Amino acid sequence: MIHGSSLTVFKALSFGALAVQRSLNSQLKFPCLDRCGKTSQCSRLVSYLEGQGQSAELWRFPDRSTSVGQMISSYLSNTSQLDDHTIHLLFSANRWEKRSLMETKLKTGTSLIVDRYSYSGVAFSSAKGLDFEWCKAPETGLLDPDLVVFLDISPEKAAERGGYGGERYEQIEFQRKVAKNYEVLRDASWKVVDACQPIEDVEKQLQEIVLDCVMSCQKGKPFSHLWSC
């Protein structure tokens, strides 16, 4: 059973629909449950890739530096209330406002390690009772990652980690629903890593998976888009 969190990689992150060749970049995404250790591992991955002579950046969604991101931040910290449909569309808008820059980075040879992406948005919003396909609709057309890595951890184990419960969605029952939604979203291309292993073991597995993706993308791949026909 899928429990944890996911990470996305764009060495051009599986962008397969455009006729643009990405010769040096990739996009990797990491979807997962909260408190799975994803953020720390993403940071370590960027440092590792840079040490291998690769240009890499860590991106996080929501991006709280934008005006849309600030609205999301207020909601997540329980300082504001928004309709579930509204906040889902804001999360999606936050990704769309970064799309052009993301594509530019990839075209110029920078790999992107993305801490949460569209998969997380769909998994979390549908866990609140929103229609699954409705949640996917506003994400359609965003860049598709080259690699999705899922850090697998049970909601109960995640809750034992420091800082759990500080934000709106950090509740065990809710996280169980999110985990089930990740099972629906997951396909055979996702890489699953046991997040309950020692940190060093998780780190080593991620390095091997991600570097292989980055190197394969250097041959050039056309951009593809999420959930496009």
GROMACS .gro file of C-alpha atoms in nm:
model
  229
    1MET     CA    1   0.000   0.000   0.000
    2ILE     CA    2   0.121   0.349  -0.086
    3HIS     CA    3   0.134   0.566   0.222
    4GLY     CA    4   0.399   0.830   0.192
    5SER     CA    5   0.508   1.118  -0.018
    6SER     CA    6   0.628   1.187  -0.367
    7LEU     CA    7   0.911   1.375  -0.526
    8THR     CA    8   0.918   1.487  -0.884
    9VAL     CA    9   1.216   1.533  -1.109
   10PHE     CA   10   1.225   1.740  -1.425
   11LYS     CA   11   1.551   1.687  -1.610
   12ALA     CA   12   1.295   1.803  -1.808
   13LEU     CA   13   1.048   1.603  -1.596
   14SER     CA   14   0.887   1.382  -1.851
   15PHE     CA   15   0.771   1.650  -2.082
   16GLY     CA   16   0.662   1.454  -2.377
   17ALA     CA   17   0.417   1.655  -2.582
   18LEU     CA   18   0.602   1.957  -2.710
   19ALA     CA   19   0.835   1.949  -3.004
   20VAL     CA   20   1.099   2.119  -2.791
   21GLN     CA   21   1.402   1.906  -2.711
   22ARG     CA   22   1.539   1.922  -2.362
   23SER     CA   23   1.899   1.834  -2.407
   24LEU     CA   24   2.033   1.891  -2.058
   25ASN     CA   25   1.747   1.919  -1.815
   26SER     CA   26   1.507   1.702  -1.621
   27GLN     CA   27   1.222   1.739  -1.380
   28LEU     CA   28   1.171   1.509  -1.085
   29LYS     CA   29   0.875   1.513  -0.851
   30PHE     CA   30   0.825   1.378  -0.504
   31PRO     CA   31   0.463   1.323  -0.396
   32CYS     CA   32   0.407   1.188  -0.045
   33LEU     CA   33   0.234   1.214   0.289
   34ASP     CA   34   0.338   1.491   0.525
   35ARG     CA   35   0.646   1.438   0.746
   36CYS     CA   36   0.798   1.162   0.534
   37GLY     CA   37   1.141   1.330   0.517
   38LYS     CA   38   1.089   1.449   0.160
   39THR     CA   39   1.203   1.809   0.205
   40SER     CA   40   1.537   1.707   0.357
   41GLN     CA   41   1.598   1.448   0.087
   42CYS     CA   42   1.515   1.696  -0.190
   43SER     CA   43   1.774   1.939  -0.055
   44ARG     CA   44   2.034   1.664  -0.035
   45LEU     CA   45   1.959   1.557  -0.390
   46VAL     CA   46   2.025   1.904  -0.526
   47SER     CA   47   2.359   1.915  -0.346
   48TYR     CA   48   2.444   1.570  -0.478
   49LEU     CA   49   2.362   1.660  -0.839
   50GLU     CA   50   2.565   1.979  -0.815
   51GLY     CA   51   2.854   1.770  -0.685
   52GLN     CA   52   2.822   1.557  -0.997
   53GLY     CA   53   2.863   1.866  -1.214
   54GLN     CA   54   2.491   1.901  -1.290
   55SER     CA   55   2.293   2.225  -1.274
   56ALA     CA   56   2.000   2.163  -1.038
   57GLU     CA   57   1.742   2.359  -0.840
   58LEU     CA   58   1.496   2.271  -0.566
   59TRP     CA   59   1.141   2.395  -0.616
   60ARG     CA   60   0.858   2.365  -0.364
   61PHE     CA   61   0.485   2.389  -0.406
   62PRO     CA   62   0.306   2.578  -0.285
   63ASP     CA   63   0.549   2.857  -0.367
   64ARG     CA   64   0.463   3.091  -0.080
   65SER     CA   65   0.665   3.382  -0.223
   66THR     CA   66   0.392   3.480  -0.471
   67SER     CA   67   0.067   3.660  -0.392
   68VAL     CA   68  -0.127   3.341  -0.464
   69GLY     CA   69   0.117   3.146  -0.249
   70GLN     CA   70   0.066   3.384   0.041
   71MET     CA   71  -0.309   3.321   0.028
   72ILE     CA   72  -0.242   2.948   0.038
   73SER     CA   73   0.000   2.990   0.328
   74SER     CA   74  -0.262   3.174   0.533
   75TYR     CA   75  -0.508   2.894   0.466
   76LEU     CA   76  -0.263   2.618   0.559
   77SER     CA   77  -0.170   2.788   0.885
   78ASN     CA   78  -0.541   2.816   0.973
   79THR     CA   79  -0.540   3.196   0.970
   80SER     CA   80  -0.798   3.212   0.690
   81GLN     CA   81  -1.089   3.001   0.569
   82LEU     CA   82  -1.160   2.917   0.205
   83ASP     CA   83  -1.401   2.689   0.020
   84ASP     CA   84  -1.238   2.357  -0.073
   85HIS     CA   85  -1.288   2.419  -0.445
   86THR     CA   86  -1.137   2.766  -0.414
   87ILE     CA   87  -0.822   2.652  -0.237
   88HIS     CA   88  -0.772   2.371  -0.489
   89LEU     CA   89  -0.784   2.619  -0.775
   90LEU     CA   90  -0.539   2.844  -0.591
   91PHE     CA   91  -0.295   2.555  -0.552
   92SER     CA   92  -0.328   2.487  -0.924
   93ALA     CA   93  -0.284   2.856  -1.011
   94ASN     CA   94   0.033   2.858  -0.800
   95ARG     CA   95   0.178   2.588  -1.022
   96TRP     CA   96   0.060   2.754  -1.343
   97GLU     CA   97   0.221   3.086  -1.254
   98LYS     CA   98   0.559   2.908  -1.242
   99ARG     CA   99   0.512   2.704  -1.558
  100SER     CA  100   0.689   2.940  -1.800
  101LEU     CA  101   0.991   2.978  -1.574
  102MET     CA  102   1.001   2.603  -1.525
  103GLU     CA  103   1.014   2.544  -1.899
  104THR     CA  104   1.283   2.810  -1.942
  105LYS     CA  105   1.500   2.651  -1.672
  106LEU     CA  106   1.468   2.309  -1.830
  107LYS     CA  107   1.551   2.434  -2.179
  108THR     CA  108   1.870   2.595  -2.049
  109GLY     CA  109   1.993   2.274  -1.887
  110THR     CA  110   1.881   2.296  -1.524
  111SER     CA  111   1.730   1.991  -1.361
  112LEU     CA  112   1.442   2.065  -1.124
  113ILE     CA  113   1.377   1.870  -0.806
  114VAL     CA  114   1.016   1.950  -0.718
  115ASP     CA  115   0.886   1.910  -0.363
  116ARG     CA  116   0.516   1.835  -0.430
  117TYR     CA  117   0.334   1.893  -0.757
  118SER     CA  118  -0.001   1.824  -0.922
  119TYR     CA  119  -0.026   1.469  -0.788
  120SER     CA  120  -0.023   1.600  -0.434
  121GLY     CA  121  -0.285   1.860  -0.520
  122VAL     CA  122  -0.523   1.597  -0.655
  123ALA     CA  123  -0.456   1.350  -0.372
  124PHE     CA  124  -0.516   1.606  -0.098
  125SER     CA  125  -0.818   1.782  -0.249
  126SER     CA  126  -0.999   1.461  -0.339
  127ALA     CA  127  -0.935   1.342   0.019
  128LYS     CA  128  -1.165   1.627   0.122
  129GLY     CA  129  -1.443   1.482  -0.090
  130LEU     CA  130  -1.394   1.671  -0.415
  131ASP     CA  131  -1.447   1.480  -0.738
  132PHE     CA  132  -1.123   1.314  -0.848
  133GLU     CA  133  -1.152   1.409  -1.215
  134TRP     CA  134  -1.256   1.763  -1.128
  135CYS     CA  135  -0.938   1.795  -0.922
  136LYS     CA  136  -0.724   1.678  -1.215
  137ALA     CA  137  -0.884   1.912  -1.469
  138PRO     CA  138  -0.705   2.241  -1.379
  139GLU     CA  139  -0.370   2.057  -1.373
  140THR     CA  140  -0.410   1.932  -1.730
  141GLY     CA  141  -0.143   2.084  -1.953
  142LEU     CA  142   0.119   2.148  -1.687
  143LEU     CA  143   0.460   2.000  -1.758
  144ASP     CA  144   0.485   1.628  -1.693
  145PRO     CA  145   0.783   1.511  -1.486
  146ASP     CA  146   1.056   1.283  -1.613
  147LEU     CA  147   1.046   1.097  -1.285
  148VAL     CA  148   0.813   1.064  -0.988
  149VAL     CA  149   0.958   0.916  -0.669
  150PHE     CA  150   0.723   0.814  -0.390
  151LEU     CA  151   0.863   0.808  -0.036
  152ASP     CA  152   0.656   0.538   0.131
  153ILE     CA  153   0.564   0.580   0.497
  154SER     CA  154   0.248   0.501   0.692
  155PRO     CA  155   0.041   0.792   0.832
  156GLU     CA  156   0.103   0.655   1.181
  157LYS     CA  157   0.481   0.655   1.140
  158ALA     CA  158   0.473   1.002   0.985
  159ALA     CA  159   0.277   1.131   1.285
  160GLU     CA  160   0.558   1.024   1.517
  161ARG     CA  161   0.801   1.265   1.353
  162GLY     CA  162   0.877   1.607   1.495
  163GLY     CA  163   0.656   1.902   1.405
  164TYR     CA  164   0.358   1.691   1.299
  165GLY     CA  165   0.018   1.859   1.335
  166GLY     CA  166   0.132   2.215   1.280
  167GLU     CA  167  -0.065   2.263   0.959
  168ARG     CA  168  -0.422   2.204   0.850
  169TYR     CA  169  -0.378   1.871   0.674
  170GLU     CA  170  -0.155   1.700   0.931
  171GLN     CA  171  -0.418   1.467   1.075
  172ILE     CA  172  -0.384   1.089   1.064
  173GLU     CA  173  -0.733   1.010   0.933
  174PHE     CA  174  -0.700   1.267   0.659
  175GLN     CA  175  -0.355   1.140   0.565
  176ARG     CA  176  -0.498   0.789   0.530
  177LYS     CA  177  -0.741   0.919   0.269
  178VAL     CA  178  -0.456   1.095   0.091
  179ALA     CA  179  -0.258   0.769   0.087
  180LYS     CA  180  -0.546   0.587  -0.084
  181ASN     CA  181  -0.564   0.858  -0.348
  182TYR     CA  182  -0.193   0.822  -0.421
  183GLU     CA  183  -0.262   0.454  -0.490
  184VAL     CA  184  -0.511   0.559  -0.758
  185LEU     CA  185  -0.271   0.813  -0.911
  186ARG     CA  186   0.032   0.589  -0.910
  187ASP     CA  187   0.134   0.412  -1.229
  188ALA     CA  188   0.414   0.174  -1.322
  189SER     CA  189   0.657   0.459  -1.394
  190TRP     CA  190   0.667   0.577  -1.032
  191LYS     CA  191   0.966   0.476  -0.822
  192VAL     CA  192   0.882   0.379  -0.463
  193VAL     CA  193   1.137   0.415  -0.182
  194ASP     CA  194   1.080   0.300   0.176
  195ALA     CA  195   1.104   0.621   0.382
  196CYS     CA  196   1.132   0.424   0.709
  197GLN     CA  197   1.485   0.312   0.624
  198PRO     CA  198   1.785   0.490   0.774
  199ILE     CA  199   1.826   0.834   0.617
  200GLU     CA  200   2.155   0.734   0.457
  201ASP     CA  201   1.994   0.436   0.280
  202VAL     CA  202   1.706   0.647   0.150
  203GLU     CA  203   1.954   0.907   0.029
  204LYS     CA  204   2.167   0.652  -0.157
  205GLN     CA  205   1.867   0.499  -0.335
  206LEU     CA  206   1.739   0.840  -0.440
  207GLN     CA  207   2.079   0.943  -0.572
  208GLU     CA  208   2.099   0.634  -0.793
  209ILE     CA  209   1.744   0.671  -0.926
  210VAL     CA  210   1.766   1.044  -0.991
  211LEU     CA  211   2.114   1.054  -1.146
  212ASP     CA  212   2.012   0.781  -1.389
  213CYS     CA  213   1.710   0.989  -1.492
  214VAL     CA  214   1.914   1.307  -1.531
  215MET     CA  215   2.175   1.139  -1.747
  216SER     CA  216   1.915   0.976  -1.971
  217CYS     CA  217   1.745   1.312  -2.027
  218GLN     CA  218   2.067   1.463  -2.159
  219LYS     CA  219   2.005   1.275  -2.483
  220GLY     CA  220   1.712   1.509  -2.544
  221LYS     CA  221   1.340   1.450  -2.494
  222PRO     CA  222   1.033   1.642  -2.610
  223PHE     CA  223   0.818   1.800  -2.340
  224SER     CA  224   0.500   1.620  -2.243
  225HIS     CA  225   0.206   1.743  -2.042
  226LEU     CA  226   0.003   1.610  -1.754
  227TRP     CA  227  -0.314   1.418  -1.834
  228SER     CA  228  -0.330   1.543  -2.192
  229CYS     CA  229  -0.490   1.324  -2.457
   0.00000   0.00000   0.00000
